[in-house]
Amino acid sequence: MDLVDIIDFKWLMASEGLRVHVERLQNDPAYALACLDRADASPHHAVRESARRLRCGLGLSGT
């Protein structure tokens, strides 16, 4: 998982009005899942696609 993907997700979520803590996203699976679940509910394809990539990159796609 490249840091640039995480930062991209952070800014996409900011455009949705949600703040993402990058370090916590990388180290707290429950927090990451909550952020990704909120992104999955976005009406914007770019946000949902970024969340999909992060799920795989963070190893959370099977949860």
PDB file with one MODEL, atoms N, CA, C and O in Angstrom:
MODEL        1
ATOM      1  N   MET A   1       0.849  -1.167   0.000  1.00  0.00           N
ATOM      2  CA  MET A   1       0.000   0.000   0.000  1.00  0.00           C
ATOM      3  C   MET A   1       0.895   1.231   0.000  1.00  0.00           C
ATOM      4  O   MET A   1       1.723   1.416   0.892  1.00  0.00           O
ATOM      5  N   ASP A   2       0.717   2.051  -0.998  1.00  0.00           N
ATOM      6  CA  ASP A   2       1.490   3.285  -1.103  1.00  0.00           C
ATOM      7  C   ASP A   2       0.826   4.400  -0.297  1.00  0.00           C
ATOM      8  O   ASP A   2      -0.399   4.517  -0.253  1.00  0.00           O
ATOM      9  N   LEU A   3       1.657   5.204   0.332  1.00  0.00           N
ATOM     10  CA  LEU A   3       1.148   6.331   1.109  1.00  0.00           C
ATOM     11  C   LEU A   3       0.311   7.265   0.236  1.00  0.00           C
ATOM     12  O   LEU A   3      -0.659   7.857   0.710  1.00  0.00           O
ATOM     13  N   VAL A   4       0.681   7.394  -1.021  1.00  0.00           N
ATOM     14  CA  VAL A   4      -0.069   8.280  -1.916  1.00  0.00           C
ATOM     15  C   VAL A   4      -1.526   7.818  -2.040  1.00  0.00           C
ATOM     16  O   VAL A   4      -2.420   8.654  -2.176  1.00  0.00           O
ATOM     17  N   ASP A   5      -1.781   6.512  -1.997  1.00  0.00           N
ATOM     18  CA  ASP A   5      -3.157   6.007  -2.058  1.00  0.00           C
ATOM     19  C   ASP A   5      -3.942   6.403  -0.813  1.00  0.00           C
ATOM     20  O   ASP A   5      -5.125   6.735  -0.891  1.00  0.00           O
ATOM     21  N   ILE A   6      -3.282   6.365   0.317  1.00  0.00           N
ATOM     22  CA  ILE A   6      -3.932   6.740   1.579  1.00  0.00           C
ATOM     23  C   ILE A   6      -4.228   8.239   1.600  1.00  0.00           C
ATOM     24  O   ILE A   6      -5.303   8.662   2.027  1.00  0.00           O
ATOM     25  N   ILE A   7      -3.270   9.034   1.138  1.00  0.00           N
ATOM     26  CA  ILE A   7      -3.469  10.485   1.101  1.00  0.00           C
ATOM     27  C   ILE A   7      -4.577  10.844   0.108  1.00  0.00           C
ATOM     28  O   ILE A   7      -5.384  11.735   0.370  1.00  0.00           O
ATOM     29  N   ASP A   8      -4.613  10.156  -1.020  1.00  0.00           N
ATOM     30  CA  ASP A   8      -5.690  10.370  -1.986  1.00  0.00           C
ATOM     31  C   ASP A   8      -7.043  10.092  -1.335  1.00  0.00           C
ATOM     32  O   ASP A   8      -7.985  10.869  -1.497  1.00  0.00           O
ATOM     33  N   PHE A   9      -7.137   8.987  -0.601  1.00  0.00           N
ATOM     34  CA  PHE A   9      -8.370   8.642   0.102  1.00  0.00           C
ATOM     35  C   PHE A   9      -8.725   9.728   1.118  1.00  0.00           C
ATOM     36  O   PHE A   9      -9.881  10.135   1.230  1.00  0.00           O
ATOM     37  N   LYS A  10      -7.719  10.185   1.851  1.00  0.00           N
ATOM     38  CA  LYS A  10      -7.956  11.233   2.857  1.00  0.00           C
ATOM     39  C   LYS A  10      -8.597  12.463   2.218  1.00  0.00           C
ATOM     40  O   LYS A  10      -9.568  13.001   2.751  1.00  0.00           O
ATOM     41  N   TRP A  11      -8.062  12.910   1.083  1.00  0.00           N
ATOM     42  CA  TRP A  11      -8.589  14.121   0.452  1.00  0.00           C
ATOM     43  C   TRP A  11      -9.935  13.879  -0.213  1.00  0.00           C
ATOM     44  O   TRP A  11     -10.779  14.774  -0.235  1.00  0.00           O
ATOM     45  N   LEU A  12     -10.149  12.702  -0.747  1.00  0.00           N
ATOM     46  CA  LEU A  12     -11.471  12.379  -1.291  1.00  0.00           C
ATOM     47  C   LEU A  12     -12.516  12.394  -0.180  1.00  0.00           C
ATOM     48  O   LEU A  12     -13.625  12.894  -0.370  1.00  0.00           O
ATOM     49  N   MET A  13     -12.163  11.849   0.968  1.00  0.00           N
ATOM     50  CA  MET A  13     -13.092  11.853   2.098  1.00  0.00           C
ATOM     51  C   MET A  13     -13.312  13.278   2.610  1.00  0.00           C
ATOM     52  O   MET A  13     -14.417  13.622   3.030  1.00  0.00           O
ATOM     53  N   ALA A  14     -12.272  14.102   2.576  1.00  0.00           N
ATOM     54  CA  ALA A  14     -12.431  15.503   2.989  1.00  0.00           C
ATOM     55  C   ALA A  14     -13.448  16.203   2.091  1.00  0.00           C
ATOM     56  O   ALA A  14     -14.212  17.050   2.554  1.00  0.00           O
ATOM     57  N   SER A  15     -13.457  15.849   0.817  1.00  0.00           N
ATOM     58  CA  SER A  15     -14.436  16.449  -0.095  1.00  0.00           C
ATOM     59  C   SER A  15     -15.857  16.005   0.237  1.00  0.00           C
ATOM     60  O   SER A  15     -16.827  16.631  -0.190  1.00  0.00           O
ATOM     61  N   GLU A  16     -15.973  14.912   1.007  1.00  0.00           N
ATOM     62  CA  GLU A  16     -17.272  14.417   1.475  1.00  0.00           C
ATOM     63  C   GLU A  16     -17.620  15.015   2.844  1.00  0.00           C
ATOM     64  O   GLU A  16     -18.686  14.745   3.397  1.00  0.00           O
ATOM     65  N   GLY A  17     -16.705  15.828   3.378  1.00  0.00           N
ATOM     66  CA  GLY A  17     -16.935  16.441   4.683  1.00  0.00           C
ATOM     67  C   GLY A  17     -16.488  15.579   5.853  1.00  0.00           C
ATOM     68  O   GLY A  17     -16.903  15.806   6.989  1.00  0.00           O
ATOM     69  N   LEU A  18     -15.643  14.588   5.578  1.00  0.00           N
ATOM     70  CA  LEU A  18     -15.177  13.672   6.624  1.00  0.00           C
ATOM     71  C   LEU A  18     -13.665  13.748   6.761  1.00  0.00           C
ATOM     72  O   LEU A  18     -12.937  13.740   5.768  1.00  0.00           O
ATOM     73  N   ARG A  19     -13.203  13.821   8.005  1.00  0.00           N
ATOM     74  CA  ARG A  19     -11.761  13.859   8.262  1.00  0.00           C
ATOM     75  C   ARG A  19     -11.246  12.448   8.490  1.00  0.00           C
ATOM     76  O   ARG A  19     -11.892  11.650   9.169  1.00  0.00           O
ATOM     77  N   VAL A  20     -10.092  12.140   7.930  1.00  0.00           N
ATOM     78  CA  VAL A  20      -9.461  10.832   8.096  1.00  0.00           C
ATOM     79  C   VAL A  20      -8.085  11.045   8.706  1.00  0.00           C
ATOM     80  O   VAL A  20      -7.290  11.839   8.204  1.00  0.00           O
ATOM     81  N   HIS A  21      -7.809  10.332   9.789  1.00  0.00           N
ATOM     82  CA  HIS A  21      -6.503  10.376  10.446  1.00  0.00           C
ATOM     83  C   HIS A  21      -5.644   9.279   9.813  1.00  0.00           C
ATOM     84  O   HIS A  21      -5.902   8.091  10.008  1.00  0.00           O
ATOM     85  N   VAL A  22      -4.627   9.683   9.057  1.00  0.00           N
ATOM     86  CA  VAL A  22      -3.837   8.753   8.250  1.00  0.00           C
ATOM     87  C   VAL A  22      -3.162   7.675   9.091  1.00  0.00           C
ATOM     88  O   VAL A  22      -3.258   6.492   8.766  1.00  0.00           O
ATOM     89  N   GLU A  23      -2.484   8.064  10.161  1.00  0.00           N
ATOM     90  CA  GLU A  23      -1.779   7.075  10.979  1.00  0.00           C
ATOM     91  C   GLU A  23      -2.760   6.080  11.599  1.00  0.00           C
ATOM     92  O   GLU A  23      -2.501   4.877  11.631  1.00  0.00           O
ATOM     93  N   ARG A  24      -3.867   6.587  12.080  1.00  0.00           N
ATOM     94  CA  ARG A  24      -4.867   5.702  12.688  1.00  0.00           C
ATOM     95  C   ARG A  24      -5.474   4.767  11.634  1.00  0.00           C
ATOM     96  O   ARG A  24      -5.738   3.598  11.916  1.00  0.00           O
ATOM     97  N   LEU A  25      -5.689   5.278  10.439  1.00  0.00           N
ATOM     98  CA  LEU A  25      -6.220   4.458   9.353  1.00  0.00           C
ATOM     99  C   LEU A  25      -5.311   3.257   9.090  1.00  0.00           C
ATOM    100  O   LEU A  25      -5.786   2.162   8.789  1.00  0.00           O
ATOM    101  N   GLN A  26      -4.004   3.474   9.208  1.00  0.00           N
ATOM    102  CA  GLN A  26      -3.033   2.418   8.940  1.00  0.00           C
ATOM    103  C   GLN A  26      -2.865   1.438  10.100  1.00  0.00           C
ATOM    104  O   GLN A  26      -2.441   0.302   9.889  1.00  0.00           O
ATOM    105  N   ASN A  27      -3.192   1.862  11.319  1.00  0.00           N
ATOM    106  CA  ASN A  27      -2.876   1.050  12.497  1.00  0.00           C
ATOM    107  C   ASN A  27      -4.070   0.558  13.300  1.00  0.00           C
ATOM    108  O   ASN A  27      -3.903  -0.265  14.200  1.00  0.00           O
ATOM    109  N   ASP A  28      -5.255   1.036  13.003  1.00  0.00           N
ATOM    110  CA  ASP A  28      -6.453   0.670  13.761  1.00  0.00           C
ATOM    111  C   ASP A  28      -7.487   0.081  12.796  1.00  0.00           C
ATOM    112  O   ASP A  28      -8.217   0.825  12.141  1.00  0.00           O
ATOM    113  N   PRO A  29      -7.552  -1.252  12.709  1.00  0.00           N
ATOM    114  CA  PRO A  29      -8.462  -1.885  11.745  1.00  0.00           C
ATOM    115  C   PRO A  29      -9.928  -1.489  11.921  1.00  0.00           C
ATOM    116  O   PRO A  29     -10.643  -1.333  10.931  1.00  0.00           O
ATOM    117  N   ALA A  30     -10.383  -1.326  13.153  1.00  0.00           N
ATOM    118  CA  ALA A  30     -11.783  -0.943  13.375  1.00  0.00           C
ATOM    119  C   ALA A  30     -12.049   0.459  12.821  1.00  0.00           C
ATOM    120  O   ALA A  30     -13.080   0.698  12.193  1.00  0.00           O
ATOM    121  N   TYR A  31     -11.121   1.373  13.054  1.00  0.00           N
ATOM    122  CA  TYR A  31     -11.252   2.733  12.522  1.00  0.00           C
ATOM    123  C   TYR A  31     -11.221   2.699  10.993  1.00  0.00           C
ATOM    124  O   TYR A  31     -12.030   3.350  10.332  1.00  0.00           O
ATOM    125  N   ALA A  32     -10.279   1.935  10.442  1.00  0.00           N
ATOM    126  CA  ALA A  32     -10.164   1.835   8.987  1.00  0.00           C
ATOM    127  C   ALA A  32     -11.456   1.301   8.377  1.00  0.00           C
ATOM    128  O   ALA A  32     -11.944   1.838   7.383  1.00  0.00           O
ATOM    129  N   LEU A  33     -12.005   0.253   8.967  1.00  0.00           N
ATOM    130  CA  LEU A  33     -13.255  -0.309   8.448  1.00  0.00           C
ATOM    131  C   LEU A  33     -14.394   0.701   8.518  1.00  0.00           C
ATOM    132  O   LEU A  33     -15.201   0.787   7.593  1.00  0.00           O
ATOM    133  N   ALA A  34     -14.465   1.456   9.594  1.00  0.00           N
ATOM    134  CA  ALA A  34     -15.514   2.475   9.715  1.00  0.00           C
ATOM    135  C   ALA A  34     -15.366   3.536   8.619  1.00  0.00           C
ATOM    136  O   ALA A  34     -16.356   3.942   8.011  1.00  0.00           O
ATOM    137  N   CYS A  35     -14.145   3.979   8.369  1.00  0.00           N
ATOM    138  CA  CYS A  35     -13.904   4.965   7.308  1.00  0.00           C
ATOM    139  C   CYS A  35     -14.255   4.391   5.939  1.00  0.00           C
ATOM    140  O   CYS A  35     -14.895   5.052   5.121  1.00  0.00           O
ATOM    141  N   LEU A  36     -13.830   3.164   5.704  1.00  0.00           N
ATOM    142  CA  LEU A  36     -14.079   2.534   4.409  1.00  0.00           C
ATOM    143  C   LEU A  36     -15.564   2.270   4.192  1.00  0.00           C
ATOM    144  O   LEU A  36     -16.061   2.401   3.073  1.00  0.00           O
ATOM    145  N   ASP A  37     -16.266   1.903   5.243  1.00  0.00           N
ATOM    146  CA  ASP A  37     -17.712   1.693   5.133  1.00  0.00           C
ATOM    147  C   ASP A  37     -18.423   2.995   4.777  1.00  0.00           C
ATOM    148  O   ASP A  37     -19.357   3.002   3.975  1.00  0.00           O
ATOM    149  N   ARG A  38     -17.979   4.087   5.373  1.00  0.00           N
ATOM    150  CA  ARG A  38     -18.583   5.392   5.041  1.00  0.00           C
ATOM    151  C   ARG A  38     -18.281   5.761   3.596  1.00  0.00           C
ATOM    152  O   ARG A  38     -19.131   6.314   2.898  1.00  0.00           O
ATOM    153  N   ALA A  39     -17.071   5.453   3.151  1.00  0.00           N
ATOM    154  CA  ALA A  39     -16.710   5.733   1.759  1.00  0.00           C
ATOM    155  C   ALA A  39     -17.547   4.891   0.799  1.00  0.00           C
ATOM    156  O   ALA A  39     -17.932   5.364  -0.270  1.00  0.00           O
ATOM    157  N   ASP A  40     -17.825   3.657   1.174  1.00  0.00           N
ATOM    158  CA  ASP A  40     -18.645   2.783   0.324  1.00  0.00           C
ATOM    159  C   ASP A  40     -20.047   3.340   0.114  1.00  0.00           C
ATOM    160  O   ASP A  40     -20.696   3.032  -0.886  1.00  0.00           O
ATOM    161  N   ALA A  41     -20.508   4.146   1.037  1.00  0.00           N
ATOM    162  CA  ALA A  41     -21.851   4.732   0.944  1.00  0.00           C
ATOM    163  C   ALA A  41     -21.869   6.035   0.138  1.00  0.00           C
ATOM    164  O   ALA A  41     -22.930   6.628  -0.057  1.00  0.00           O
ATOM    165  N   SER A  42     -20.721   6.473  -0.323  1.00  0.00           N
ATOM    166  CA  SER A  42     -20.633   7.724  -1.071  1.00  0.00           C
ATOM    167  C   SER A  42     -21.314   7.600  -2.435  1.00  0.00           C
ATOM    168  O   SER A  42     -21.272   6.541  -3.061  1.00  0.00           O
ATOM    169  N   PRO A  43     -21.935   8.677  -2.884  1.00  0.00           N
ATOM    170  CA  PRO A  43     -22.496   8.670  -4.235  1.00  0.00           C
ATOM    171  C   PRO A  43     -21.426   8.866  -5.320  1.00  0.00           C
ATOM    172  O   PRO A  43     -21.724   8.781  -6.512  1.00  0.00           O
ATOM    173  N   HIS A  44     -20.191   9.128  -4.904  1.00  0.00           N
ATOM    174  CA  HIS A  44     -19.112   9.411  -5.851  1.00  0.00           C
ATOM    175  C   HIS A  44     -18.256   8.171  -6.114  1.00  0.00           C
ATOM    176  O   HIS A  44     -17.709   7.563  -5.194  1.00  0.00           O
ATOM    177  N   HIS A  45     -18.159   7.819  -7.386  1.00  0.00           N
ATOM    178  CA  HIS A  45     -17.414   6.631  -7.790  1.00  0.00           C
ATOM    179  C   HIS A  45     -15.955   6.687  -7.333  1.00  0.00           C
ATOM    180  O   HIS A  45     -15.419   5.681  -6.869  1.00  0.00           O
ATOM    181  N   ALA A  46     -15.312   7.834  -7.457  1.00  0.00           N
ATOM    182  CA  ALA A  46     -13.892   7.946  -7.093  1.00  0.00           C
ATOM    183  C   ALA A  46     -13.667   7.609  -5.621  1.00  0.00           C
ATOM    184  O   ALA A  46     -12.664   6.984  -5.276  1.00  0.00           O
ATOM    185  N   VAL A  47     -14.579   8.011  -4.765  1.00  0.00           N
ATOM    186  CA  VAL A  47     -14.464   7.721  -3.331  1.00  0.00           C
ATOM    187  C   VAL A  47     -14.620   6.217  -3.093  1.00  0.00           C
ATOM    188  O   VAL A  47     -13.830   5.610  -2.370  1.00  0.00           O
ATOM    189  N   ARG A  48     -15.637   5.628  -3.705  1.00  0.00           N
ATOM    190  CA  ARG A  48     -15.866   4.187  -3.539  1.00  0.00           C
ATOM    191  C   ARG A  48     -14.706   3.366  -4.090  1.00  0.00           C
ATOM    192  O   ARG A  48     -14.313   2.369  -3.485  1.00  0.00           O
ATOM    193  N   GLU A  49     -14.160   3.769  -5.222  1.00  0.00           N
ATOM    194  CA  GLU A  49     -13.044   3.042  -5.832  1.00  0.00           C
ATOM    195  C   GLU A  49     -11.785   3.171  -4.977  1.00  0.00           C
ATOM    196  O   GLU A  49     -11.041   2.202  -4.824  1.00  0.00           O
ATOM    197  N   SER A  50     -11.544   4.337  -4.428  1.00  0.00           N
ATOM    198  CA  SER A  50     -10.401   4.526  -3.540  1.00  0.00           C
ATOM    199  C   SER A  50     -10.535   3.634  -2.308  1.00  0.00           C
ATOM    200  O   SER A  50      -9.556   3.038  -1.860  1.00  0.00           O
ATOM    201  N   ALA A  51     -11.735   3.544  -1.767  1.00  0.00           N
ATOM    202  CA  ALA A  51     -11.982   2.679  -0.608  1.00  0.00           C
ATOM    203  C   ALA A  51     -11.739   1.215  -0.962  1.00  0.00           C
ATOM    204  O   ALA A  51     -11.182   0.464  -0.161  1.00  0.00           O
ATOM    205  N   ARG A  52     -12.154   0.812  -2.156  1.00  0.00           N
ATOM    206  CA  ARG A  52     -11.942  -0.574  -2.584  1.00  0.00           C
ATOM    207  C   ARG A  52     -10.443  -0.900  -2.634  1.00  0.00           C
ATOM    208  O   ARG A  52     -10.007  -1.950  -2.160  1.00  0.00           O
ATOM    209  N   ARG A  53      -9.668   0.019  -3.217  1.00  0.00           N
ATOM    210  CA  ARG A  53      -8.217  -0.195  -3.295  1.00  0.00           C
ATOM    211  C   ARG A  53      -7.592  -0.265  -1.900  1.00  0.00           C
ATOM    212  O   ARG A  53      -6.727  -1.102  -1.643  1.00  0.00           O
ATOM    213  N   LEU A  54      -8.038   0.621  -1.002  1.00  0.00           N
ATOM    214  CA  LEU A  54      -7.488   0.625   0.356  1.00  0.00           C
ATOM    215  C   LEU A  54      -7.840  -0.651   1.106  1.00  0.00           C
ATOM    216  O   LEU A  54      -7.006  -1.198   1.828  1.00  0.00           O
ATOM    217  N   ARG A  55      -9.067  -1.128   0.941  1.00  0.00           N
ATOM    218  CA  ARG A  55      -9.454  -2.388   1.597  1.00  0.00           C
ATOM    219  C   ARG A  55      -8.473  -3.497   1.229  1.00  0.00           C
ATOM    220  O   ARG A  55      -7.996  -4.235   2.091  1.00  0.00           O
ATOM    221  N   CYS A  56      -8.184  -3.598  -0.050  1.00  0.00           N
ATOM    222  CA  CYS A  56      -7.240  -4.627  -0.507  1.00  0.00           C
ATOM    223  C   CYS A  56      -5.836  -4.351   0.022  1.00  0.00           C
ATOM    224  O   CYS A  56      -5.167  -5.254   0.524  1.00  0.00           O
ATOM    225  N   GLY A  57      -5.398  -3.108  -0.091  1.00  0.00           N
ATOM    226  CA  GLY A  57      -4.047  -2.743   0.332  1.00  0.00           C
ATOM    227  C   GLY A  57      -3.809  -2.895   1.820  1.00  0.00           C
ATOM    228  O   GLY A  57      -2.695  -3.194   2.251  1.00  0.00           O
ATOM    229  N   LEU A  58      -4.858  -2.688   2.609  1.00  0.00           N
ATOM    230  CA  LEU A  58      -4.736  -2.815   4.067  1.00  0.00           C
ATOM    231  C   LEU A  58      -5.073  -4.225   4.547  1.00  0.00           C
ATOM    232  O   LEU A  58      -5.019  -4.511   5.743  1.00  0.00           O
ATOM    233  N   GLY A  59      -5.420  -5.100   3.611  1.00  0.00           N
ATOM    234  CA  GLY A  59      -5.751  -6.479   3.975  1.00  0.00           C
ATOM    235  C   GLY A  59      -7.080  -6.609   4.682  1.00  0.00           C
ATOM    236  O   GLY A  59      -7.259  -7.508   5.504  1.00  0.00           O
ATOM    237  N   LEU A  60      -8.023  -5.721   4.374  1.00  0.00           N
ATOM    238  CA  LEU A  60      -9.324  -5.726   5.044  1.00  0.00           C
ATOM    239  C   LEU A  60     -10.448  -6.185   4.127  1.00  0.00           C
ATOM    240  O   LEU A  60     -11.621  -6.092   4.488  1.00  0.00           O
ATOM    241  N   SER A  61     -10.099  -6.677   2.954  1.00  0.00           N
ATOM    242  CA  SER A  61     -11.140  -7.041   1.993  1.00  0.00           C
ATOM    243  C   SER A  61     -11.914  -8.284   2.397  1.00  0.00           C
ATOM    244  O   SER A  61     -13.023  -8.503   1.910  1.00  0.00           O
ATOM    245  N   GLY A  62     -11.352  -9.100   3.275  1.00  0.00           N
ATOM    246  CA  GLY A  62     -12.038 -10.318   3.686  1.00  0.00           C
ATOM    247  C   GLY A  62     -12.844 -10.171   4.952  1.00  0.00           C
ATOM    248  O   GLY A  62     -13.403 -11.151   5.445  1.00  0.00           O
ATOM    249  N   THR A  63     -12.920  -8.946   5.501  1.00  0.00           N
ATOM    250  CA  THR A  63     -13.637  -8.758   6.763  1.00  0.00           C
ATOM    251  C   THR A  63     -14.976  -8.139   6.533  1.00  0.00           C
ATOM    252  O   THR A  63     -15.721  -7.907   7.485  1.00  0.00           O
TER     253      THR A  63
ENDMDL
END
